[in-house]
mmCIF file of C-alpha atoms in Angstrom:
data_model
loop_
_atom_site.group_PDB
_atom_site.id
_atom_site.type_symbol
_atom_site.label_atom_id
_atom_site.label_comp_id
_atom_site.label_asym_id
_atom_site.label_seq_id
_atom_site.Cartn_x
_atom_site.Cartn_y
_atom_site.Cartn_z
ATOM 1 C CA MET A 1 -39.407 43.068 35.809
ATOM 2 C CA ILE A 2 -38.352 39.456 36.301
ATOM 3 C CA ARG A 3 -36.623 40.503 39.579
ATOM 4 C CA GLY A 4 -40.076 42.048 40.892
ATOM 5 C CA TRP A 5 -41.912 38.844 40.119
ATOM 6 C CA LEU A 6 -39.352 36.772 41.743
ATOM 7 C CA VAL A 7 -39.412 38.882 44.904
ATOM 8 C CA ALA A 8 -43.194 38.694 44.944
ATOM 9 C CA MET A 9 -43.021 35.019 44.423
ATOM 10 C CA VAL A 10 -40.527 34.392 47.279
ATOM 11 C CA LEU A 11 -42.518 36.641 49.553
ATOM 12 C CA GLY A 12 -45.591 34.724 48.718
ATOM 13 C CA ILE A 13 -43.961 31.459 49.516
ATOM 14 C CA VAL A 14 -42.477 32.686 52.781
ATOM 15 C CA CYS A 15 -45.862 34.008 53.872
ATOM 16 C CA GLY A 16 -47.524 30.762 52.993
ATOM 17 C CA LEU A 17 -44.969 28.726 54.853
ATOM 18 C CA LEU A 18 -45.332 30.961 57.887
ATOM 19 C CA ALA A 19 -49.144 30.736 57.852
ATOM 20 C CA TRP A 20 -48.976 26.825 57.395
ATOM 21 C CA HIS A 21 -46.455 26.596 60.326
ATOM 22 C CA ALA A 22 -48.748 28.926 62.527
ATOM 23 C CA THR A 23 -51.816 26.783 61.684
ATOM 24 C CA ILE A 24 -50.077 23.492 62.376
ATOM 25 C CA GLY A 25 -48.871 24.890 65.723
ATOM 26 C CA ALA A 26 -52.297 26.080 66.752
ATOM 27 C CA MET A 27 -54.587 23.475 65.490
ATOM 28 C CA PRO A 28 -53.832 20.707 68.284
ATOM 29 C CA ARG A 29 -54.659 23.292 71.164
ATOM 30 C CA ALA A 30 -57.880 24.381 69.224
ATOM 31 C CA LEU A 31 -58.997 20.845 68.611
ATOM 32 C CA MET A 32 -58.421 19.918 72.217
ATOM 33 C CA ALA A 33 -60.242 22.973 73.613
ATOM 34 C CA LEU A 34 -63.077 22.102 71.530
ATOM 35 C CA ALA A 35 -63.079 18.535 72.629
ATOM 36 C CA VAL A 36 -62.836 19.493 76.279
ATOM 37 C CA ARG A 37 -65.812 21.864 75.900
ATOM 38 C CA ARG A 38 -67.927 19.273 74.137
ATOM 39 C CA VAL A 39 -67.053 16.503 76.682
ATOM 40 C CA ALA A 40 -67.539 18.806 79.672
ATOM 41 C CA SER A 41 -70.976 19.816 78.456
ATOM 42 C CA ALA A 42 -72.185 16.408 79.417
ATOM 43 C CA GLY A 43 -70.986 16.630 83.068
ATOM 44 C CA GLY A 44 -68.432 19.232 83.844
ATOM 45 C CA ILE A 45 -64.772 19.613 84.246
ATOM 46 C CA ASN A 46 -62.762 17.041 86.610
ATOM 47 C CA ARG A 47 -65.771 14.623 86.589
ATOM 48 C CA MET A 48 -66.311 11.246 84.819
ATOM 49 C CA THR A 49 -69.151 11.007 82.531
ATOM 50 C CA HIS A 50 -70.388 7.628 81.521
ATOM 51 C CA ALA A 51 -71.808 7.762 78.021
ATOM 52 C CA PRO A 52 -74.805 5.558 77.149
ATOM 53 C CA ILE A 53 -74.262 2.680 74.657
ATOM 54 C CA VAL A 54 -73.370 3.893 71.050
ATOM 55 C CA THR A 55 -76.112 4.329 68.542
ATOM 56 C CA ALA A 56 -76.011 5.562 64.944
ATOM 57 C CA LYS A 57 -76.632 9.127 66.280
ATOM 58 C CA SER A 58 -73.621 9.237 68.722
ATOM 59 C CA ARG A 59 -71.199 11.783 67.416
ATOM 60 C CA ALA A 60 -69.920 13.938 70.153
ATOM 61 C CA ILE A 61 -66.454 14.160 68.759
ATOM 62 C CA VAL A 62 -65.605 11.374 66.440
ATOM 63 C CA ARG A 63 -67.445 8.439 65.162
ATOM 64 C CA PRO A 64 -67.487 6.026 68.151
ATOM 65 C CA SER A 65 -67.395 2.191 67.838
ATOM 66 C CA PRO A 66 -70.562 0.427 68.709
ATOM 67 C CA ASP A 67 -68.381 -2.277 70.331
ATOM 68 C CA LEU A 68 -67.242 0.049 73.147
ATOM 69 C CA LEU A 69 -68.585 1.750 76.116
ATOM 70 C CA TYR A 70 -66.977 5.074 76.866
ATOM 71 C CA SER A 71 -66.446 7.133 80.035
ATOM 72 C CA SER A 72 -64.595 10.383 79.807
ATOM 73 C CA CYS A 73 -63.133 12.974 82.084
ATOM 74 C CA PRO A 74 -62.422 16.407 80.776
ATOM 75 C CA TYR A 75 -59.611 17.566 83.126
ATOM 76 C CA ASP A 76 -57.930 20.770 84.346
ATOM 77 C CA VAL A 77 -54.949 20.340 86.488
ATOM 78 C CA GLY A 78 -54.647 24.069 86.789
ATOM 79 C CA VAL A 79 -56.956 23.855 89.917
ATOM 80 C CA GLY A 80 -55.047 20.924 91.512
ATOM 81 C CA PRO A 81 -54.011 17.405 90.832
ATOM 82 C CA VAL A 82 -56.806 15.291 89.266
ATOM 83 C CA LEU A 83 -57.233 11.756 90.527
ATOM 84 C CA ILE A 84 -58.605 9.083 88.337
ATOM 85 C CA ASP A 85 -59.606 5.656 89.875
ATOM 86 C CA VAL A 86 -60.594 2.907 87.551
ATOM 87 C CA LEU A 87 -61.783 -0.347 89.340
ATOM 88 C CA PRO A 88 -61.181 -3.606 87.350
ATOM 89 C CA ILE A 89 -64.046 -4.152 84.873
ATOM 90 C CA ASP A 90 -65.387 -7.623 84.161
ATOM 91 C CA ALA A 91 -64.998 -7.186 80.351
ATOM 92 C CA PRO A 92 -62.852 -8.784 77.662
ATOM 93 C CA TYR A 93 -60.840 -5.510 77.332
ATOM 94 C CA TRP A 94 -60.628 -1.981 78.884
ATOM 95 C CA SER A 95 -58.237 0.806 78.808
ATOM 96 C CA LEU A 96 -57.698 4.354 80.201
ATOM 97 C CA SER A 97 -56.043 6.831 77.854
ATOM 98 C CA VAL A 98 -55.071 10.377 78.879
ATOM 99 C CA PHE A 99 -54.743 13.059 76.066
ATOM 100 C CA ASP A 100 -52.977 16.295 76.793
ATOM 101 C CA THR A 101 -53.598 19.945 75.510
ATOM 102 C CA LEU A 102 -51.664 19.218 72.337
ATOM 103 C CA THR A 103 -53.736 15.983 71.661
ATOM 104 C CA ASN A 104 -50.717 13.829 72.480
ATOM 105 C CA THR A 105 -51.387 10.576 74.424
ATOM 106 C CA ALA A 106 -49.789 11.249 77.921
ATOM 107 C CA PHE A 107 -50.698 7.961 79.478
ATOM 108 C CA VAL A 108 -52.320 4.607 78.506
ATOM 109 C CA ARG A 109 -53.034 1.373 80.517
ATOM 110 C CA ASN A 110 -55.209 -1.593 79.950
ATOM 111 C CA ASN A 111 -56.686 -4.419 81.902
ATOM 112 C CA GLN A 112 -53.902 -6.697 80.739
ATOM 113 C CA GLN A 113 -51.345 -4.398 82.184
ATOM 114 C CA THR A 114 -53.072 -3.837 85.500
ATOM 115 C CA LYS A 115 -53.697 -7.562 85.958
ATOM 116 C CA GLY A 116 -56.931 -7.211 87.878
ATOM 117 C CA GLN A 117 -55.714 -4.440 90.051
ATOM 118 C CA PRO A 118 -57.379 -1.006 90.445
ATOM 119 C CA LEU A 119 -55.732 1.723 88.283
ATOM 120 C CA ARG A 120 -55.096 4.972 90.279
ATOM 121 C CA VAL A 121 -53.639 7.867 88.313
ATOM 122 C CA ALA A 122 -52.790 11.386 89.474
ATOM 123 C CA LEU A 123 -52.674 14.029 86.695
ATOM 124 C CA ILE A 124 -50.417 16.721 87.933
ATOM 125 C CA ARG A 125 -48.331 19.852 86.995
ATOM 126 C CA LYS A 126 -44.782 20.594 88.092
ATOM 127 C CA GLY A 127 -44.774 21.309 91.788
ATOM 128 C CA GLN A 128 -48.059 19.490 92.590
ATOM 129 C CA VAL A 129 -47.990 16.735 95.168
ATOM 130 C CA VAL A 130 -48.975 13.225 94.233
ATOM 131 C CA PRO A 131 -51.173 11.554 96.734
ATOM 132 C CA LYS A 132 -49.911 8.247 98.063
ATOM 133 C CA GLY A 133 -51.028 5.224 96.116
ATOM 134 C CA TYR A 134 -51.347 7.144 92.797
ATOM 135 C CA TYR A 135 -49.212 6.890 89.725
ATOM 136 C CA PRO A 136 -47.993 10.398 88.654
ATOM 137 C CA VAL A 137 -48.710 11.610 84.963
ATOM 138 C CA MET A 138 -47.714 15.033 83.963
ATOM 139 C CA PRO A 139 -49.537 15.890 80.658
ATOM 140 C CA ALA A 140 -48.558 18.829 78.522
ATOM 141 C CA GLY A 141 -50.637 21.870 79.367
ATOM 142 C CA THR A 142 -53.424 22.095 82.070
ATOM 143 C CA ARG A 143 -56.423 20.682 80.013
ATOM 144 C CA GLY A 144 -57.183 17.536 78.218
ATOM 145 C CA VAL A 145 -59.381 14.510 78.292
ATOM 146 C CA ALA A 146 -58.928 11.042 80.013
ATOM 147 C CA LEU A 147 -61.022 8.352 78.309
ATOM 148 C CA ILE A 148 -61.892 4.878 79.417
ATOM 149 C CA ARG A 149 -62.968 2.393 76.664
ATOM 150 C CA VAL A 150 -64.538 -0.910 77.430
ATOM 151 C CA LEU A 151 -65.020 -3.732 74.925
ATOM 152 C CA ILE A 152 -68.367 -5.215 75.164
ATOM 153 C CA ASP A 153 -69.732 -8.608 73.910
ATOM 154 C CA ARG A 154 -73.027 -7.854 72.062
ATOM 155 C CA ASN A 155 -74.101 -11.430 72.562
ATOM 156 C CA ALA A 156 -73.927 -11.125 76.430
ATOM 157 C CA PRO A 157 -75.747 -8.792 78.877
ATOM 158 C CA ILE A 158 -73.785 -5.665 79.428
ATOM 159 C CA ASP A 159 -75.305 -4.739 82.831
ATOM 160 C CA ALA A 160 -72.424 -6.076 84.857
ATOM 161 C CA ILE A 161 -69.903 -4.337 82.543
ATOM 162 C CA ASP A 162 -71.748 -1.095 82.594
ATOM 163 C CA ARG A 163 -72.012 -1.145 86.444
ATOM 164 C CA GLY A 164 -68.315 -1.873 86.746
ATOM 165 C CA ARG A 165 -67.281 1.068 84.452
ATOM 166 C CA ARG A 166 -69.608 3.457 86.350
ATOM 167 C CA GLN A 167 -67.466 2.859 89.514
ATOM 168 C CA SER A 168 -64.714 4.725 87.687
ATOM 169 C CA ASN A 169 -64.296 8.360 88.591
ATOM 170 C CA CYS A 170 -62.030 11.360 88.514
ATOM 171 C CA ARG A 171 -61.927 14.448 90.892
ATOM 172 C CA VAL A 172 -59.640 17.200 92.141
ATOM 173 C CA ALA A 173 -57.457 16.038 94.980
ATOM 174 C CA ASN A 174 -58.475 17.617 98.271
#
């Protein structure tokens, strides 16, 4: 009798651990697939979308900061290298972050690191050619999101900052 309960308990624990492990393994891919779909609904895949200034109703994926302007590019390197160009933005701080299929950060640079120079990044898969002048980044998987965040000064006009960030783009290499 005790042996039967012990076997059932061990089997239950093993099944629980397997289910937990499968969930932990699948969750990052599922979350990024959802994020790519939501972000792409605003402008498509491999295209930069510039979100309006954050309001209390802004909730596409996570709670955004009202002190930042956001531009995003849901990418798919399965169709070819994706080129991201960010021109210097006249703002106190800006950054480009690339998140891969597993939600890991594959690349990050900010305006302090670029020192006023344009940032040119090529998201690639193994075997794809990096165009001249682009920094190669090989994210895990084929899909993810590139995100530009720009810090704004609420006491100053944001028109110039907004125009600067709207010059950023992403596209599939020709």
